[in-house]
Amino acid sequence: MIRFYKVFPGSLDPFKASSSAMDSLPLTAFRYCEAVRTASSIGWIIHPPIDFAIKFNGIDILIYHNQDWVPLSQAFLPGLTALWNERAPPELKGLAPPYLTKIASTRGVLQVWSGYLYETDPGWISLSRGLVNTFQSNQYRAFEGIVESDVFRPSPLFINIQLLDTENPIYFRFTEPLFQVQAFKRDSFLGGGQSRVISAFGSSGNSLEEGELDWAAFRKTIRALTPDETHQLGDYAREVRKGRRTE
């Protein structure tokens, strides 16, 4: 379970990611590549809280405000500070989160807050990342970050982005998704699992571990190479979807 707490009333609701990557996947990938479909469908889609425009000149970040470009350190959502101070407990008054924060330690990095706080159930952590299998922009890129949202909760739901374009304004629309948040079992990320590197061809003469490779099983995972075999495009997708229906 992941819970979203809407702090800024104007924020659009998160919505479940789709196997079509919001209709951006090529038709062939959507029909036959179950690996891509599955990756695209994990998590929730998050929008910026409002429209805004910024510039990056290679050193400074500027925001368009009151019909002018001004240096950005932090920016707050319209009306939120008053609402926060009215509703928040006394010890938190004056501490409304900014929706934009320039990361001072790294040039050209901007933190964008969604207008939401969120948390996950015990044992579950979250990964914030750019939109999966979706080309977003050549003007910026999103960093991926893991938050222990079952311990530090509720936490502001944000994404850090690296600004790349030093010549043109960069526009963000609240109607256009910005990032994706995914929840995973803690053990699958932090300290869980081991790996082995095994020689596929028996004795390797080096430090690789020797082991047995199941060649017959491998043969079933690749496409047919001989005319008498019956593998067809989409076999993997059909088998995976059939297995999910029977679980």
XYZ file of N, CA and C in Angstrom:
741
model
N 0.847 -1.190 0.000
C 0.000 0.000 0.000
C 0.883 1.241 0.000
N 0.513 2.181 -0.837
C 1.141 3.499 -0.826
C 0.033 4.526 -0.657
N 0.252 5.483 0.231
C -0.756 6.496 0.522
C -0.224 7.874 0.125
N -1.028 8.603 -0.627
C -0.684 9.952 -1.054
C -1.537 10.952 -0.272
N -0.893 11.960 0.316
C -1.600 13.006 1.034
C -1.484 14.308 0.231
N -2.613 14.773 -0.286
C -2.611 15.983 -1.098
C -2.495 17.205 -0.194
N -1.386 17.922 -0.333
C -1.149 19.139 0.436
C -1.569 20.362 -0.367
N -1.207 20.384 -1.633
C -1.593 21.498 -2.499
C -2.873 21.121 -3.239
N -3.967 21.828 -2.978
C -5.261 21.429 -3.555
C -5.279 21.366 -5.078
N -4.409 22.126 -5.746
C -4.423 22.151 -7.197
C -3.682 21.005 -7.866
N -2.979 20.183 -7.099
C -2.217 19.079 -7.690
C -3.151 18.044 -8.318
N -2.767 17.540 -9.473
C -3.521 16.453 -10.088
C -3.259 15.151 -9.339
N -4.281 14.300 -9.288
C -4.142 13.034 -8.563
C -3.149 12.118 -9.257
N -2.321 11.403 -8.478
C -1.499 10.357 -9.090
C -2.399 9.302 -9.725
N -1.921 8.686 -10.794
C -2.691 7.593 -11.383
C -1.768 6.419 -11.692
N -2.371 5.231 -11.737
C -1.599 4.003 -11.921
C -0.950 3.996 -13.293
N 0.322 3.627 -13.325
C 1.030 3.505 -14.593
C 0.408 2.404 -15.444
N 0.496 2.554 -16.757
C -0.127 1.610 -17.671
C 0.924 0.825 -18.434
N 0.516 -0.342 -18.923
C 1.433 -1.189 -19.679
C 1.794 -0.585 -21.026
N 1.062 0.410 -21.472
C 1.368 1.074 -22.738
C 2.296 2.264 -22.562
N 2.766 2.489 -21.321
C 3.582 3.678 -21.021
C 2.876 4.938 -21.501
N 1.603 5.050 -21.092
C 0.759 6.187 -21.466
C 0.663 6.331 -22.983
N 0.484 5.182 -23.650
C 0.296 5.110 -25.102
C 1.524 5.552 -25.896
N 2.701 5.514 -25.268
C 3.906 5.932 -25.991
C 4.685 4.753 -26.573
N 4.333 3.516 -26.206
C 5.051 2.361 -26.734
C 4.689 2.122 -28.199
N 5.657 1.703 -29.008
C 5.317 1.251 -30.360
C 4.340 0.079 -30.282
N 3.496 -0.053 -31.270
C 2.461 -1.079 -31.248
C 3.048 -2.483 -31.104
N 4.130 -2.766 -31.816
C 4.738 -4.101 -31.735
C 5.229 -4.393 -30.332
N 5.862 -3.406 -29.682
C 6.333 -3.599 -28.313
C 5.165 -3.839 -27.361
N 4.080 -3.104 -27.562
C 2.925 -3.264 -26.681
C 2.285 -4.643 -26.842
N 2.243 -5.144 -28.064
C 1.587 -6.427 -28.310
C 2.440 -7.613 -27.873
N 3.763 -7.545 -28.097
C 4.572 -8.747 -27.963
C 5.640 -8.701 -26.872
N 6.083 -7.509 -26.460
C 7.192 -7.450 -25.503
C 6.653 -7.290 -24.082
N 6.398 -8.424 -23.437
C 5.823 -8.391 -22.101
C 6.783 -7.788 -21.087
N 8.088 -7.936 -21.315
C 9.065 -7.350 -20.401
C 8.924 -5.830 -20.357
N 8.762 -5.211 -21.515
C 8.592 -3.757 -21.583
C 7.244 -3.349 -21.001
N 6.198 -4.097 -21.319
C 4.868 -3.792 -20.794
C 4.855 -3.833 -19.264
N 5.463 -4.869 -18.703
C 5.470 -5.016 -17.254
C 6.232 -3.883 -16.588
N 7.420 -3.565 -17.115
C 8.214 -2.478 -16.544
C 7.457 -1.155 -16.583
N 6.728 -0.924 -17.663
C 5.993 0.331 -17.819
C 4.836 0.458 -16.839
N 4.290 -0.667 -16.396
C 3.047 -0.650 -15.620
C 3.256 -0.575 -14.113
N 4.498 -0.582 -13.667
C 4.758 -0.601 -12.228
C 4.776 0.821 -11.680
N 3.951 1.097 -10.694
C 4.006 2.370 -10.003
C 2.890 3.327 -10.363
N 3.099 4.598 -9.986
C 2.113 5.659 -10.161
C 2.757 6.849 -10.857
N 1.962 7.530 -11.652
C 2.428 8.673 -12.433
C 2.142 9.959 -11.662
N 3.156 10.833 -11.606
C 3.077 12.053 -10.806
C 3.297 13.267 -11.707
N 2.509 14.321 -11.479
C 2.590 15.557 -12.261
C 3.289 16.662 -11.457
N 3.795 17.685 -12.133
C 4.168 18.912 -11.427
C 2.907 19.541 -10.832
N 3.042 20.308 -9.756
C 1.839 20.869 -9.129
C 1.228 22.030 -9.911
N 2.049 22.795 -10.633
C 1.574 23.932 -11.426
C 2.456 24.054 -12.668
N 2.033 24.921 -13.597
C 2.890 25.278 -14.721
C 4.030 26.167 -14.225
N 5.219 25.964 -14.778
C 6.318 26.889 -14.494
C 7.343 26.797 -15.615
N 8.179 27.828 -15.705
C 9.213 27.882 -16.730
C 10.523 28.294 -16.068
N 11.603 27.659 -16.488
C 12.914 27.969 -15.923
C 13.933 28.092 -17.049
N 15.033 28.729 -16.730
C 16.191 28.801 -17.610
C 17.427 28.376 -16.827
N 18.372 27.786 -17.553
C 19.655 27.419 -16.949
C 20.751 27.901 -17.886
N 21.611 28.792 -17.402
C 22.655 29.359 -18.247
C 24.002 28.656 -18.094
N 23.977 27.513 -17.435
C 25.213 26.783 -17.162
C 25.737 27.013 -15.767
N 25.273 28.085 -15.147
C 25.688 28.409 -13.774
C 24.466 28.652 -12.895
N 23.614 29.575 -13.311
C 22.461 29.971 -12.507
C 21.174 29.365 -13.071
N 20.210 29.149 -12.165
C 18.859 28.746 -12.544
C 17.945 29.950 -12.344
N 17.163 30.259 -13.379
C 16.235 31.375 -13.327
C 14.821 30.855 -13.492
N 13.856 31.542 -12.854
C 12.450 31.193 -12.989
C 11.693 32.392 -13.534
N 10.705 32.116 -14.372
C 9.893 33.198 -14.932
C 8.839 33.581 -13.909
N 8.908 34.828 -13.426
C 8.019 35.284 -12.357
C 7.684 36.745 -12.588
N 6.393 37.059 -12.575
C 5.934 38.438 -12.778
C 6.519 39.036 -14.058
N 6.447 38.254 -15.131
C 6.874 38.683 -16.464
C 8.358 39.034 -16.536
N 9.164 38.338 -15.732
C 10.608 38.568 -15.768
C 11.321 37.286 -15.333
N 12.567 37.155 -15.724
C 13.385 36.032 -15.306
C 14.202 36.445 -14.090
N 14.024 35.718 -12.980
C 14.698 36.074 -11.727
C 15.448 34.848 -11.202
N 16.547 35.067 -10.486
C 17.307 33.936 -9.937
C 16.445 33.099 -8.998
N 16.633 31.792 -9.075
C 15.849 30.868 -8.263
C 16.700 30.281 -7.151
N 16.186 30.354 -5.948
C 16.730 29.593 -4.825
C 15.670 28.607 -4.365
N 14.487 29.157 -4.019
C 13.307 28.363 -3.704
C 12.081 29.079 -4.257
N 11.044 28.321 -4.526
C 9.767 28.900 -4.953
C 8.651 28.144 -4.252
N 7.593 28.881 -3.847
C 6.490 28.295 -3.096
C 5.213 28.343 -3.921
N 4.358 27.389 -3.693
C 3.107 27.287 -4.447
C 2.145 28.406 -4.040
N 1.440 28.971 -4.983
C 0.541 30.090 -4.678
C -0.555 29.694 -3.690
N -0.662 30.460 -2.622
C -1.708 30.235 -1.629
C -1.414 29.147 -0.627
N -0.367 28.356 -0.850
C -0.144 27.214 0.036
C 0.390 27.643 1.402
N 1.249 28.651 1.420
C 1.819 29.068 2.708
C 0.718 29.486 3.685
N -0.268 30.264 3.205
C -1.370 30.678 4.082
C -2.197 29.481 4.525
N -2.493 28.573 3.607
C -3.266 27.377 3.949
C -2.507 26.511 4.943
N -1.225 26.333 4.708
C -0.391 25.527 5.600
C -0.379 26.131 7.010
N -0.152 27.424 7.108
C -0.073 28.070 8.423
C -1.417 28.045 9.146
N -2.501 27.986 8.388
C -3.828 27.914 8.995
C -4.124 26.521 9.534
N -3.681 25.481 8.836
C -4.064 24.106 9.166
C -2.994 23.316 9.916
N -1.732 23.675 9.745
C -0.654 22.890 10.353
C -0.589 23.127 11.858
N -0.059 22.157 12.625
C 0.119 22.366 14.065
C 1.110 23.496 14.322
N 1.037 24.094 15.514
C 1.847 25.288 15.809
C 3.333 25.120 15.538
N 3.882 23.953 15.855
C 5.327 23.773 15.691
C 5.765 23.667 14.234
N 4.792 23.520 13.307
C 5.127 23.400 11.891
C 4.712 24.615 11.063
N 4.133 25.609 11.717
C 3.749 26.813 10.987
C 4.998 27.493 10.426
N 4.901 27.989 9.200
C 6.040 28.606 8.543
C 6.975 27.624 7.863
N 6.590 26.346 7.828
C 7.456 25.315 7.258
C 6.826 24.625 6.048
N 5.979 25.331 5.325
C 5.417 24.760 4.103
C 6.541 24.435 3.129
N 6.518 23.255 2.511
C 7.610 22.899 1.600
C 7.597 23.753 0.337
N 8.772 24.144 -0.158
C 8.829 24.790 -1.475
C 8.592 23.759 -2.566
N 8.038 24.195 -3.687
C 7.845 23.242 -4.772
C 9.042 23.196 -5.713
N 9.884 24.232 -5.665
C 11.136 24.223 -6.410
C 12.271 24.594 -5.474
N 13.335 23.821 -5.537
C 14.518 24.099 -4.719
C 15.765 23.883 -5.560
N 16.593 24.882 -5.653
C 17.881 24.743 -6.314
C 18.824 23.986 -5.385
N 19.399 22.890 -5.883
C 20.353 22.124 -5.087
C 21.702 22.833 -5.164
N 22.074 23.497 -4.090
C 23.233 24.384 -4.124
C 24.542 23.637 -4.354
N 24.609 22.387 -3.916
C 25.879 21.656 -3.981
C 26.200 21.126 -5.369
N 25.212 21.132 -6.283
C 25.415 20.565 -7.615
C 24.850 21.511 -8.655
N 25.663 21.896 -9.608
C 25.246 22.870 -10.613
C 24.153 22.291 -11.521
N 23.081 23.066 -11.695
C 22.044 22.700 -12.645
C 21.096 21.613 -12.178
N 21.025 21.362 -10.882
C 20.107 20.345 -10.360
C 18.969 21.040 -9.622
N 17.751 20.645 -9.957
C 16.550 21.258 -9.410
C 15.671 20.182 -8.793
N 15.191 20.439 -7.584
C 14.254 19.525 -6.927
C 12.834 20.057 -7.133
N 11.972 19.168 -7.636
C 10.585 19.544 -7.916
C 9.675 18.732 -7.001
N 8.911 19.434 -6.161
C 7.970 18.780 -5.248
C 6.599 18.719 -5.913
N 5.925 17.625 -5.753
C 4.650 17.368 -6.428
C 3.452 18.035 -5.772
N 3.608 18.514 -4.540
C 2.451 18.995 -3.781
C 1.832 17.906 -2.925
N 2.488 16.734 -2.863
C 2.000 15.594 -2.080
C 3.018 15.178 -1.029
N 2.508 14.652 0.064
C 3.286 13.825 0.982
C 2.848 12.380 0.747
N 3.701 11.419 1.095
C 3.317 10.024 0.874
C 4.031 9.121 1.860
N 3.535 7.886 1.945
C 4.150 6.873 2.799
C 3.779 5.495 2.269
N 4.576 4.508 2.667
C 4.315 3.124 2.287
C 4.186 2.266 3.537
N 3.608 1.080 3.362
C 3.448 0.146 4.470
C 4.810 -0.335 4.974
N 4.875 -0.805 6.224
C 6.130 -1.348 6.745
C 6.695 -2.437 5.832
N 8.002 -2.378 5.617
C 8.658 -3.350 4.758
C 8.699 -2.967 3.300
N 8.071 -1.827 2.951
C 8.047 -1.378 1.570
C 8.761 -0.033 1.452
N 9.608 0.106 0.437
C 10.295 1.359 0.167
C 9.904 1.830 -1.230
N 10.330 3.021 -1.608
C 9.859 3.577 -2.875
C 11.021 4.083 -3.720
N 10.820 4.001 -5.014
C 11.781 4.481 -6.000
C 11.121 5.565 -6.835
N 11.693 6.763 -6.816
C 11.235 7.839 -7.689
C 12.167 7.908 -8.889
N 11.601 8.011 -10.079
C 12.399 7.959 -11.298
C 11.657 8.669 -12.420
N 12.343 8.865 -13.534
C 11.679 9.397 -14.712
C 10.647 8.420 -15.235
N 9.808 8.887 -16.123
C 8.753 8.039 -16.667
C 9.357 6.852 -17.413
N 8.898 5.656 -17.084
C 9.489 4.436 -17.624
C 9.118 4.261 -19.095
N 10.125 3.983 -19.920
C 9.934 3.708 -21.357
C 9.211 4.828 -22.090
N 9.415 6.042 -21.597
C 8.805 7.219 -22.219
C 9.868 8.280 -22.419
N 10.020 8.751 -23.655
C 10.952 9.849 -23.893
C 10.324 11.134 -23.365
N 11.034 11.800 -22.455
C 10.482 12.999 -21.843
C 10.992 14.275 -22.492
N 12.296 14.476 -22.462
C 12.831 15.747 -22.942
C 14.330 15.612 -23.147
N 14.861 16.394 -24.093
C 16.312 16.499 -24.208
C 16.829 17.735 -23.474
N 15.931 18.404 -22.733
C 16.323 19.592 -21.971
C 16.677 19.269 -20.522
N 16.267 18.113 -20.042
C 16.576 17.722 -18.667
C 16.489 16.201 -18.565
N 17.038 15.672 -17.471
C 16.899 14.253 -17.177
C 16.608 14.093 -15.695
N 15.896 13.050 -15.365
C 15.506 12.801 -13.976
C 16.484 11.852 -13.311
N 16.850 12.154 -12.085
C 17.627 11.236 -11.279
C 16.694 10.195 -10.659
N 17.219 9.012 -10.401
C 16.472 8.003 -9.661
C 16.904 8.044 -8.199
N 15.932 7.903 -7.299
C 16.243 7.934 -5.878
C 15.346 7.006 -5.083
N 15.936 6.271 -4.155
C 15.190 5.361 -3.287
C 14.979 6.027 -1.929
N 13.733 6.039 -1.480
C 13.366 6.629 -0.190
C 12.792 5.533 0.708
N 13.271 5.467 1.928
C 12.709 4.520 2.900
C 11.422 5.122 3.453
N 10.412 5.087 2.621
C 9.151 5.773 2.895
C 8.288 5.046 3.913
N 8.729 3.896 4.397
C 8.027 3.241 5.492
C 8.565 3.688 6.848
N 9.747 4.297 6.858
C 10.366 4.794 8.091
C 10.237 6.308 8.166
N 10.651 6.980 7.091
C 10.559 8.439 7.044
C 9.229 8.793 6.388
N 8.200 8.881 7.217
C 6.855 9.069 6.687
C 6.036 9.982 7.586
N 5.127 10.739 6.983
C 5.021 10.941 5.538
C 6.166 11.806 5.041
N 6.567 11.582 3.820
C 7.699 12.287 3.224
C 7.221 13.083 2.023
N 7.836 14.246 1.751
C 7.490 14.959 0.516
C 7.800 14.088 -0.707
N 6.902 14.073 -1.653
C 7.072 13.300 -2.878
C 7.658 14.222 -3.936
N 8.924 14.003 -4.271
C 9.616 14.912 -5.185
C 10.530 14.128 -6.124
N 11.053 14.837 -7.105
C 12.030 14.286 -8.039
C 13.139 15.318 -8.209
N 14.368 14.853 -8.344
C 15.493 15.724 -8.673
C 15.787 15.603 -10.163
N 15.965 16.737 -10.818
C 16.245 16.723 -12.254
C 17.519 17.495 -12.550
N 18.247 17.018 -13.532
C 19.454 17.680 -14.023
C 19.095 18.482 -15.269
N 19.299 19.786 -15.218
C 18.998 20.648 -16.351
C 20.124 20.545 -17.377
N 19.772 20.371 -18.652
C 20.758 20.147 -19.700
C 20.816 21.286 -20.718
N 19.698 21.927 -20.967
C 19.615 22.963 -21.996
C 20.054 24.304 -21.405
N 21.109 24.875 -21.969
C 21.609 26.160 -21.473
C 21.272 27.306 -22.416
N 20.398 27.064 -23.413
C 20.086 28.097 -24.389
C 18.612 28.496 -24.401
N 17.722 27.565 -24.092
C 16.290 27.806 -24.257
C 15.545 27.672 -22.931
N 14.415 28.360 -22.798
C 13.563 28.139 -21.619
C 13.065 26.694 -21.582
N 12.867 26.185 -20.382
C 12.348 24.829 -20.184
C 10.982 24.968 -19.510
N 9.948 24.462 -20.193
C 8.580 24.621 -19.713
C 8.082 23.308 -19.100
N 7.445 23.429 -17.957
C 6.822 22.292 -17.294
C 5.335 22.593 -17.151
N 4.492 21.650 -17.569
C 3.044 21.815 -17.505
C 2.467 20.872 -16.467
N 1.531 21.369 -15.672
C 0.968 20.520 -14.629
C 0.111 19.400 -15.216
N -0.278 19.519 -16.468
C -1.053 18.464 -17.119
C -0.172 17.386 -17.760
N 1.129 17.599 -17.789
C 2.048 16.643 -18.402
C 2.815 15.903 -17.302
N 2.704 14.563 -17.237
C 3.387 13.799 -16.189
C 4.884 14.087 -16.153
N 5.436 14.092 -14.944
C 6.848 14.415 -14.766
C 7.680 13.208 -14.325
N 7.124 12.392 -13.403
C 7.924 11.258 -12.929
C 7.026 10.134 -12.451
N 7.652 9.060 -12.036
C 6.963 7.832 -11.651
C 7.508 7.381 -10.302
N 6.628 6.943 -9.411
C 7.057 6.402 -8.125
C 6.606 4.957 -8.033
N 7.534 4.086 -7.606
C 7.278 2.652 -7.544
C 7.601 2.147 -6.144
N 6.799 1.216 -5.646
C 7.015 0.630 -4.324
C 7.546 -0.787 -4.473
N 8.545 -1.123 -3.640
C 9.167 -2.436 -3.690
C 9.412 -2.939 -2.272
N 9.475 -4.246 -2.141
C 9.851 -4.836 -0.865
C 11.263 -4.394 -0.492
N 11.433 -4.033 0.776
C 12.742 -3.564 1.239
C 13.845 -4.572 0.944
N 13.586 -5.853 1.168
C 14.616 -6.874 0.993
C 15.082 -6.989 -0.451
N 14.254 -6.575 -1.393
C 14.650 -6.702 -2.790
C 15.660 -5.641 -3.192
N 15.811 -4.597 -2.372
C 16.743 -3.531 -2.693
C 17.918 -3.456 -1.734
N 17.634 -3.519 -0.449
C 18.647 -3.182 0.544
C 19.191 -4.437 1.218
N 20.376 -4.845 0.802
C 21.066 -5.940 1.476
C 20.567 -7.321 1.128
N 19.617 -7.433 0.217
C 19.071 -8.749 -0.097
C 19.697 -9.338 -1.344
N 19.863 -10.657 -1.364
C 20.309 -11.353 -2.564
C 21.808 -11.478 -2.680
N 22.233 -12.469 -3.431
C 23.635 -12.700 -3.731
C 23.761 -13.003 -5.211
N 24.975 -12.954 -5.728
C 25.200 -13.264 -7.135
C 26.374 -14.222 -7.284
N 26.367 -14.948 -8.393
C 27.453 -15.861 -8.733
C 27.804 -15.670 -10.196
N 29.069 -15.761 -10.525
C 29.522 -15.732 -11.905
C 30.104 -17.100 -12.216
N 29.492 -17.805 -13.174
C 29.822 -19.198 -13.458
C 30.284 -19.330 -14.902
N 31.298 -20.120 -15.131
C 31.737 -20.393 -16.491
C 30.696 -21.251 -17.201
N 30.209 -20.788 -18.344
C 29.180 -21.520 -19.081
C 29.746 -22.738 -19.817
N 31.057 -22.780 -20.001
C 31.655 -23.843 -20.815
C 32.580 -24.745 -19.998
N 32.199 -24.979 -18.739
C 32.997 -25.888 -17.919
C 34.239 -25.211 -17.401
N 35.345 -25.943 -17.383
C 36.596 -25.425 -16.847
C 37.036 -24.200 -17.628
N 37.242 -23.083 -16.938
C 37.551 -21.824 -17.602
C 39.022 -21.466 -17.543
N 39.762 -22.126 -16.658
C 41.174 -21.803 -16.528
C 41.433 -20.488 -15.840
N 40.402 -19.888 -15.273
C 40.600 -18.647 -14.514
C 39.808 -18.738 -13.219
N 39.499 -17.615 -12.651
C 38.878 -17.608 -11.325
C 37.375 -17.848 -11.352
N 36.752 -17.980 -12.533
C 35.311 -18.180 -12.588
C 34.924 -19.518 -11.979
N 33.780 -19.519 -11.319
C 33.264 -20.744 -10.727
C 32.774 -21.681 -11.832
N 33.022 -22.977 -11.660
C 32.534 -23.962 -12.624
C 31.135 -24.412 -12.229
N 30.313 -24.693 -13.224
C 28.963 -25.133 -12.945
C 28.336 -25.759 -14.169
N 27.083 -26.144 -14.029
C 26.353 -26.787 -15.118
C 25.332 -25.808 -15.701
N 25.400 -25.619 -17.010
C 24.427 -24.779 -17.691
C 23.370 -25.674 -18.314
N 22.107 -25.364 -18.060
C 21.008 -26.144 -18.621
C 20.752 -25.674 -20.044
N 21.404 -26.312 -21.013
C 21.302 -25.893 -22.403
C 19.903 -26.115 -22.959
N 19.242 -27.176 -22.528
C 17.885 -27.435 -23.023
C 16.931 -26.331 -22.583
N 17.082 -25.880 -21.345
C 16.239 -24.787 -20.864
C 16.545 -23.492 -21.608
N 17.839 -23.268 -21.867
C 18.216 -22.067 -22.614
C 17.587 -22.081 -24.002
N 17.544 -23.266 -24.619
C 17.002 -23.370 -25.975
C 15.553 -22.915 -26.032
N 14.825 -23.096 -24.926
C 13.422 -22.706 -24.893
C 13.231 -21.200 -24.746
N 14.283 -20.497 -24.360
C 14.140 -19.056 -24.119
C 14.498 -18.221 -25.333
N 15.004 -18.849 -26.419
C 15.379 -18.071 -27.591
C 14.453 -18.401 -28.752
N 14.464 -17.556 -29.746
C 13.593 -17.759 -30.898
C 14.086 -18.924 -31.749
N 13.183 -19.517 -32.497
C 13.502 -20.694 -33.307
C 14.578 -20.379 -34.328
N 15.493 -21.338 -34.485
C 16.548 -21.191 -35.470
C 16.437 -22.228 -36.579
N 15.530 -23.195 -36.410
C 15.370 -24.237 -37.421
C 13.920 -24.278 -37.879
N 13.681 -24.709 -39.135
C 12.312 -24.652 -39.691
C 11.302 -25.519 -38.958
N 11.738 -26.592 -38.295
C 10.775 -27.506 -37.694
C 10.350 -27.080 -36.294
N 10.879 -25.980 -35.786
C 10.489 -25.522 -34.458
C 9.294 -24.579 -34.570
N 8.564 -24.458 -33.462
C 7.264 -23.775 -33.519
C 7.219 -22.469 -32.729
N 8.367 -21.962 -32.313
C 8.346 -20.679 -31.600
C 7.780 -19.593 -32.498
N 6.952 -18.732 -31.913
C 6.353 -17.635 -32.664
C 6.522 -16.339 -31.891
N 6.476 -15.241 -32.634
C 6.539 -13.936 -32.000
C 5.425 -13.805 -30.969
N 5.781 -13.433 -29.757
C 4.776 -13.262 -28.708
C 4.600 -14.462 -27.802
N 5.371 -15.546 -28.016
C 5.236 -16.727 -27.157
C 5.494 -16.380 -25.692
N 6.550 -15.613 -25.445
C 6.878 -15.247 -24.062
C 5.732 -14.474 -23.426
N 5.201 -13.500 -24.168
C 4.103 -12.693 -23.626
C 2.897 -13.556 -23.298
N 2.568 -14.494 -24.189
C 1.404 -15.356 -23.949
C 1.612 -16.240 -22.718
N 2.810 -16.796 -22.569
C 3.077 -17.672 -21.426
C 3.033 -16.896 -20.119
N 3.622 -15.703 -20.102
C 3.628 -14.893 -18.880
C 2.217 -14.479 -18.491
N 1.429 -14.018 -19.454
C 0.062 -13.573 -19.147
C -0.801 -14.753 -18.698
N -0.586 -15.913 -19.305
C -1.326 -17.110 -18.886
C -0.972 -17.473 -17.459
N 0.302 -17.391 -17.106
C 0.709 -17.709 -15.751
C 0.145 -16.744 -14.726
N 0.064 -15.471 -15.080
C -0.491 -14.498 -14.151
C -1.967 -14.723 -13.904
N -2.692 -15.179 -14.927
C -4.124 -15.424 -14.758
C -4.405 -16.608 -13.846
N -3.455 -17.552 -13.757
C -3.670 -18.750 -12.943
C -3.137 -18.606 -11.537
N -2.417 -17.508 -11.245
C -1.867 -17.340 -9.891
C -2.962 -16.931 -8.912
